[in-house]
XYZ file of C-alpha atoms in Angstrom:
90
model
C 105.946 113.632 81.565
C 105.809 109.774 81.007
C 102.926 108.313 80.729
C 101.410 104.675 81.321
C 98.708 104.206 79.258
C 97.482 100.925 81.105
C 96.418 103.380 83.276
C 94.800 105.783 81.112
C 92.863 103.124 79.179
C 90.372 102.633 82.661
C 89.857 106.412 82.829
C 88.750 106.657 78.805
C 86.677 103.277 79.523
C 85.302 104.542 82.345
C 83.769 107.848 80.783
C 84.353 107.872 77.119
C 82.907 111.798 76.605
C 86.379 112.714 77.890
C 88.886 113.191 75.253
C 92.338 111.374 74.991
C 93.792 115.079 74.748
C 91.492 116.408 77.784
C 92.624 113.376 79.980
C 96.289 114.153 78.762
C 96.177 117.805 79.942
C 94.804 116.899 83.045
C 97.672 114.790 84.078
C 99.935 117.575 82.472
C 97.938 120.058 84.743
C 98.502 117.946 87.521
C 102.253 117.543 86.706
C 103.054 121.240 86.719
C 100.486 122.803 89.093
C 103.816 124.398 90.746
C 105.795 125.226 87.895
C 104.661 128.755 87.928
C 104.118 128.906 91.603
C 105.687 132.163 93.331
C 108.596 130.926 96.528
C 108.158 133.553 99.214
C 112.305 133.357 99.285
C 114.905 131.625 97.591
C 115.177 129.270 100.902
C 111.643 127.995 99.656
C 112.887 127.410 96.685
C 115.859 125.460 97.645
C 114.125 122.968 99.614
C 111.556 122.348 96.746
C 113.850 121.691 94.427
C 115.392 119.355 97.120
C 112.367 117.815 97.282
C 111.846 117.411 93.691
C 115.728 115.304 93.488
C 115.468 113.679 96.497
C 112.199 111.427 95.194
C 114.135 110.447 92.103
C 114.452 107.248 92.500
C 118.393 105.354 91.423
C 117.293 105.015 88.078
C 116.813 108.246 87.192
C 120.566 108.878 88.171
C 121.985 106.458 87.000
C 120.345 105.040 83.269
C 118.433 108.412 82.747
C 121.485 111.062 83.219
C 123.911 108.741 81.743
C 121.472 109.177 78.147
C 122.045 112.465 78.428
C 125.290 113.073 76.307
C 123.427 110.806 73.548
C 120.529 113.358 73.367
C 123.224 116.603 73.429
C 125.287 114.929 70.464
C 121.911 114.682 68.711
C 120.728 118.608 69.623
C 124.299 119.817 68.545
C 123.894 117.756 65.102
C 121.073 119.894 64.484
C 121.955 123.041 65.382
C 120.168 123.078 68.651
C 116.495 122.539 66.429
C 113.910 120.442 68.971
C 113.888 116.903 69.001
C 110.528 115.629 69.318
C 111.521 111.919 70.310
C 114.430 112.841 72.283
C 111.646 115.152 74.798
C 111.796 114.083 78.124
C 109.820 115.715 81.088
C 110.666 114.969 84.272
């Protein structure tokens, strides 16, 4: 998940008892409310995940996919261990 903190700044501003970490699992929340969601069928399925690609905008096929032979070189160099700054959620 990417975030833009110009527009996280006005939410912490706005009521400061809220912590930068409970803000940031709120968006995550929001992010991935259907990650764990059951499809009646795999037809559901399919046309969520055509959902999901078809709001991609030309960017992400183009500048984002194209990076991501750059970030496999770097996951093969060590031995498959995470990569904290190479950790990109869609």
């Amino acid at each position: 998940i990417k975030i833009n903190v110009d527009k996280i700044a006005p939410l912490i501003k706005q009521n400061p008892r809220y912590t930068t970490r409970e803000i940031l699992s709120t968006i995550a929340e929001h992010h991935c409310k259907n990650l764990l969601r059951e499809f009646k069928d795999t037809e559901e399925v399919k046309m969520h995940v055509s959902e999901f690609f078809n709001k991609k905008s030309e960017k992400f096929y183009g500048e984002e996919i194209n990076k991501l032979l750059n970030k496999w070189e770097k996951v093969i160099e060590q031995n498959g261990a995470f990569i904290a700054d190479q950790a990109y959620f869609i």
